[in-house]
Amino acid sequence: MRMVDIIAKKRDGHELTTAEIDFFIQGYTAGTIPDYQASALAMAIYFQDMTDRERADLTMAMVHSGETIDLSGIKGIKVDKHSTGGVGDTTTLVLAPLVAALDIPVAKMSGRGLGHTGGTTDKLDSIAGFQTEISKEDFIRLVNTDKVAVIGQTGNLTPADKKLYALRDVTGTVNSIPLIASSIMSKKIAAGSDAIVLDVKTGAGAFMKNIADAEQLAHAMVKIGNNVGRRTMAIISDMSQPLGYAIGNALEVKEAIDTLKGQGPADLHELVLTLGSQMVVLANGAKTLAEARERLEEVMHNGKAIEKFKVMLKNQGGDPSVVDHPEKLPEAKYKIDLPAKQTGYVAEIVADEVGVAAMQLGAGRATKEDNIDVAVGIIMHKKVGDHVETGESLLTIHTNREDINAIKQKLYENIKIADHAERIPLIYSVITE
Ligand code: URA
Ligand code: CA
């Protein structure tokens, strides 16, 4: 087999065989196929697309390019949830203990944040002592005994995807549905869960800026998952404005605690129940979505969900007393309000720009090597559609630096106030096949 023939075949719009896709992924991972040939194939795929069979094959070839996590030692149906990334997206922190409180195993592998998007392991780092660098053995043991554990991305999972994603980034081939869908799904499948719930974001703060593109990506991922034997479904949710009110690591932990007690922001609460119900149904924990939602609401209100969060913290070395004493979480030195300059309705809160402002305060990373300050961030006081009066605080900046004029300016530019504004829907669609 020759790589040049595979490139030409795809360039001319033909379907690649399983063996050809395996040859490419194995050779590229091993370094016997050079970057220039891989980028030519990525560009051919960009223009010619892939069939459902090719997409499933590409995904599985990337899964087999490295280690996989074997969760078969955990009893029950393991469900994972994946978000395509957003600003102030605190859902994983809530969902993991919430679903586990119904005795459904949640084996969560989570990543760090980059750019305007946050990462779950960074949020957990704001809890003194909490360790996401645990062994696979401990991870499996904890999920078996207590139904929940969170592990940082470990080992050599999907090295083909790492290499190919980096190459796509510099060759204009990121924005291709078959390549994005196989990239995301390969990581989820290698992480070992039986069922996958996808939260595909749309809007300014998301990878997919419009609903049609988000739906196309969601359909592609759901199809791949189901074609390779993992029950998969997706929802499309809004990320044009930040989710909830808190943006920043310790601030989001506090928001997660409130939400686990049933006292969270309306949008975060609704998203958690929507995604959580799907997870519960996929795991056979309820027959209908309505029944699943009822069971989740029950554990929010009877205290079982927050108890499960405490157990999760304690199991991984964290201080569970932060749940009852959130003032023990790291706190920024200064709290600075941003007063509205006019009366009206909040018409837009540009999620990615607000995420960048939080990053500039120190809550996120501009590059992979940056350190973050878990105490800092932003607490919004308004959602799009809310009324605001001149002088009323739009948000509070939690910062350890005083020189934040440029950040304030950026926030003013990205929160628009108008005479009229509509509320933005939270959930656009649910995709099961
Ligand atoms: N996120 C991924 O993990 N892969 C892509 O290709 C795009 C976004
Ligand atoms: Ca939030």
Short mmCIF file of N, CA and C in Angstrom, two decimals, residues 86-95 97-98 123 126-127 201 239 241-272 300 306 309 322-323 325-327 329-330 374 377-383 398:
data_model
loop_
_atom_site.label_atom_id
_atom_site.label_comp_id
_atom_site.label_asym_id
_atom_site.label_seq_id
_atom_site.Cartn_x
_atom_site.Cartn_y
_atom_site.Cartn_z
N GLY A 86 -16.90 25.48 26.66
CA GLY A 86 -17.58 26.76 26.73
C GLY A 86 -17.04 27.62 27.85
N VAL A 87 -17.80 28.67 28.15
CA VAL A 87 -17.38 29.66 29.14
C VAL A 87 -18.28 29.52 30.38
N GLY A 88 -17.64 29.29 31.51
CA GLY A 88 -18.41 29.13 32.75
C GLY A 88 -19.24 27.86 32.76
N ASP A 89 -18.79 26.86 31.98
CA ASP A 89 -19.55 25.61 31.88
C ASP A 89 -19.21 24.69 33.05
N THR A 90 -20.05 24.77 34.06
CA THR A 90 -19.82 24.07 35.32
C THR A 90 -20.55 22.72 35.37
N THR A 91 -21.09 22.26 34.23
CA THR A 91 -22.00 21.11 34.29
C THR A 91 -21.35 19.81 34.76
N THR A 92 -20.13 19.52 34.32
CA THR A 92 -19.51 18.24 34.71
C THR A 92 -19.38 18.12 36.21
N LEU A 93 -18.97 19.20 36.83
CA LEU A 93 -18.78 19.22 38.27
C LEU A 93 -20.07 18.88 39.01
N VAL A 94 -21.19 19.27 38.43
CA VAL A 94 -22.49 18.98 39.03
C VAL A 94 -22.96 17.58 38.65
N LEU A 95 -22.84 17.28 37.35
CA LEU A 95 -23.40 16.02 36.83
C LEU A 95 -22.76 14.78 37.42
N PRO A 97 -21.34 13.91 40.44
CA PRO A 97 -21.93 13.43 41.70
C PRO A 97 -23.45 13.28 41.64
N LEU A 98 -24.11 14.11 40.84
CA LEU A 98 -25.58 14.05 40.78
C LEU A 98 -26.06 12.71 40.22
N LYS A 123 -10.91 23.40 37.79
CA LYS A 123 -11.91 23.80 38.79
C LYS A 123 -11.70 22.99 40.07
N SER A 126 -9.10 23.91 42.71
CA SER A 126 -9.31 24.97 43.70
C SER A 126 -9.75 24.40 45.05
N ILE A 127 -9.96 23.07 45.11
CA ILE A 127 -10.31 22.44 46.39
C ILE A 127 -9.05 21.86 47.00
N LYS A 201 -22.09 22.68 21.90
CA LYS A 201 -22.40 24.09 22.14
C LYS A 201 -22.47 24.86 20.84
N MET A 239 -24.23 28.65 23.77
CA MET A 239 -23.01 29.18 24.38
C MET A 239 -22.72 30.55 23.78
N GLN A 241 -23.90 33.23 25.39
CA GLN A 241 -23.56 33.93 26.64
C GLN A 241 -23.01 32.88 27.61
N PRO A 242 -22.25 33.29 28.63
CA PRO A 242 -21.68 32.32 29.57
C PRO A 242 -22.79 31.54 30.28
N LEU A 243 -22.47 30.32 30.71
CA LEU A 243 -23.45 29.48 31.39
C LEU A 243 -23.44 29.78 32.89
N GLY A 244 -24.60 29.91 33.48
CA GLY A 244 -24.69 30.24 34.90
C GLY A 244 -24.23 31.68 35.11
N TYR A 245 -23.76 31.98 36.32
CA TYR A 245 -23.26 33.33 36.59
C TYR A 245 -21.75 33.35 36.83
N ALA A 246 -21.20 32.24 37.31
CA ALA A 246 -19.78 32.22 37.70
C ALA A 246 -18.88 31.79 36.54
N ILE A 247 -17.77 32.50 36.39
CA ILE A 247 -16.72 32.13 35.43
C ILE A 247 -15.40 32.21 36.20
N GLY A 248 -14.70 31.12 36.30
CA GLY A 248 -13.48 31.10 37.10
C GLY A 248 -13.57 29.90 38.03
N ASN A 249 -12.45 29.36 38.41
CA ASN A 249 -12.41 28.01 38.97
C ASN A 249 -13.08 27.86 40.33
N ALA A 250 -12.57 28.56 41.36
CA ALA A 250 -13.19 28.43 42.69
C ALA A 250 -14.62 28.97 42.66
N LEU A 251 -14.83 30.02 41.86
CA LEU A 251 -16.17 30.61 41.76
C LEU A 251 -17.16 29.59 41.18
N GLU A 252 -16.70 28.81 40.24
CA GLU A 252 -17.57 27.79 39.64
C GLU A 252 -17.79 26.60 40.58
N VAL A 253 -16.83 26.31 41.43
CA VAL A 253 -17.03 25.23 42.41
C VAL A 253 -18.18 25.63 43.34
N LYS A 254 -18.16 26.88 43.75
CA LYS A 254 -19.24 27.39 44.61
C LYS A 254 -20.59 27.29 43.89
N GLU A 255 -20.59 27.64 42.61
CA GLU A 255 -21.82 27.56 41.82
C GLU A 255 -22.29 26.11 41.67
N ALA A 256 -21.33 25.20 41.53
CA ALA A 256 -21.66 23.77 41.43
C ALA A 256 -22.29 23.28 42.73
N ILE A 257 -21.74 23.72 43.86
CA ILE A 257 -22.27 23.32 45.17
C ILE A 257 -23.73 23.79 45.30
N ASP A 258 -23.97 25.05 44.95
CA ASP A 258 -25.35 25.58 45.00
C ASP A 258 -26.28 24.76 44.11
N THR A 259 -25.80 24.41 42.92
CA THR A 259 -26.65 23.69 41.96
C THR A 259 -26.95 22.27 42.46
N LEU A 260 -25.95 21.63 43.08
CA LEU A 260 -26.17 20.28 43.64
C LEU A 260 -27.21 20.31 44.75
N LYS A 261 -27.36 21.47 45.38
CA LYS A 261 -28.37 21.61 46.43
C LYS A 261 -29.71 22.07 45.86
N GLY A 262 -29.78 22.21 44.54
CA GLY A 262 -31.04 22.66 43.91
C GLY A 262 -31.19 24.16 43.94
N GLN A 263 -30.10 24.88 44.22
CA GLN A 263 -30.19 26.34 44.33
C GLN A 263 -29.29 27.05 43.31
N GLY A 264 -29.06 26.38 42.20
CA GLY A 264 -28.17 26.97 41.18
C GLY A 264 -28.89 27.92 40.27
N PRO A 265 -28.14 28.61 39.39
CA PRO A 265 -28.74 29.48 38.38
C PRO A 265 -29.69 28.67 37.49
N ALA A 266 -30.76 29.31 37.03
CA ALA A 266 -31.80 28.59 36.28
C ALA A 266 -31.24 27.86 35.05
N ASP A 267 -30.34 28.52 34.31
CA ASP A 267 -29.87 27.88 33.07
C ASP A 267 -28.99 26.67 33.37
N LEU A 268 -28.07 26.82 34.32
CA LEU A 268 -27.20 25.69 34.67
C LEU A 268 -28.04 24.53 35.22
N HIS A 269 -28.99 24.85 36.07
CA HIS A 269 -29.89 23.86 36.66
C HIS A 269 -30.63 23.08 35.55
N GLU A 270 -31.16 23.81 34.59
CA GLU A 270 -31.91 23.17 33.50
C GLU A 270 -31.00 22.31 32.63
N LEU A 271 -29.81 22.80 32.32
CA LEU A 271 -28.90 22.04 31.47
C LEU A 271 -28.46 20.74 32.16
N VAL A 272 -28.18 20.85 33.45
CA VAL A 272 -27.77 19.69 34.23
C VAL A 272 -28.88 18.64 34.25
N MET A 300 -31.31 16.06 44.47
CA MET A 300 -30.87 17.44 44.70
C MET A 300 -31.51 17.97 45.99
N ILE A 306 -25.45 16.32 47.12
CA ILE A 306 -24.35 17.08 47.74
C ILE A 306 -23.51 16.15 48.63
N PHE A 309 -21.10 14.47 46.44
CA PHE A 309 -20.00 15.37 46.10
C PHE A 309 -18.96 15.35 47.22
N VAL A 322 -15.50 22.29 52.42
CA VAL A 322 -15.79 23.46 51.57
C VAL A 322 -17.26 23.50 51.16
N VAL A 323 -17.91 22.34 51.20
CA VAL A 323 -19.32 22.29 50.81
C VAL A 323 -20.18 23.11 51.77
N HIS A 325 -18.77 25.19 54.01
CA HIS A 325 -18.05 26.44 54.28
C HIS A 325 -17.34 26.90 53.01
N PRO A 326 -18.11 27.36 52.02
CA PRO A 326 -17.47 27.76 50.75
C PRO A 326 -16.48 28.92 50.93
N GLU A 327 -16.54 29.60 52.08
CA GLU A 327 -15.56 30.68 52.32
C GLU A 327 -14.15 30.11 52.48
N LEU A 329 -12.85 28.23 50.23
CA LEU A 329 -12.27 28.18 48.87
C LEU A 329 -11.37 29.39 48.69
N PRO A 330 -10.35 29.29 47.85
CA PRO A 330 -9.47 30.43 47.61
C PRO A 330 -10.28 31.65 47.18
N VAL A 374 -6.66 30.05 40.68
CA VAL A 374 -8.01 29.47 40.83
C VAL A 374 -8.99 30.41 41.53
N GLY A 377 -11.77 35.51 38.76
CA GLY A 377 -12.79 35.28 37.74
C GLY A 377 -13.84 36.37 37.77
N ILE A 378 -15.02 36.01 37.25
CA ILE A 378 -16.09 36.99 37.11
C ILE A 378 -17.40 36.38 37.60
N ILE A 379 -18.14 37.15 38.37
CA ILE A 379 -19.52 36.75 38.69
C ILE A 379 -20.44 37.70 37.94
N MET A 380 -21.15 37.17 36.97
CA MET A 380 -22.13 37.95 36.23
C MET A 380 -23.34 38.19 37.14
N HIS A 381 -24.01 39.31 36.94
CA HIS A 381 -25.25 39.53 37.67
C HIS A 381 -26.46 39.56 36.74
N LYS A 382 -26.20 39.49 35.45
CA LYS A 382 -27.27 39.61 34.47
C LYS A 382 -27.16 38.52 33.41
N LYS A 383 -28.33 38.15 32.86
CA LYS A 383 -28.37 37.30 31.68
C LYS A 383 -28.95 38.14 30.55
N HIS A 398 -13.46 39.38 40.29
CA HIS A 398 -12.66 38.89 41.42
C HIS A 398 -11.22 38.82 40.93
#
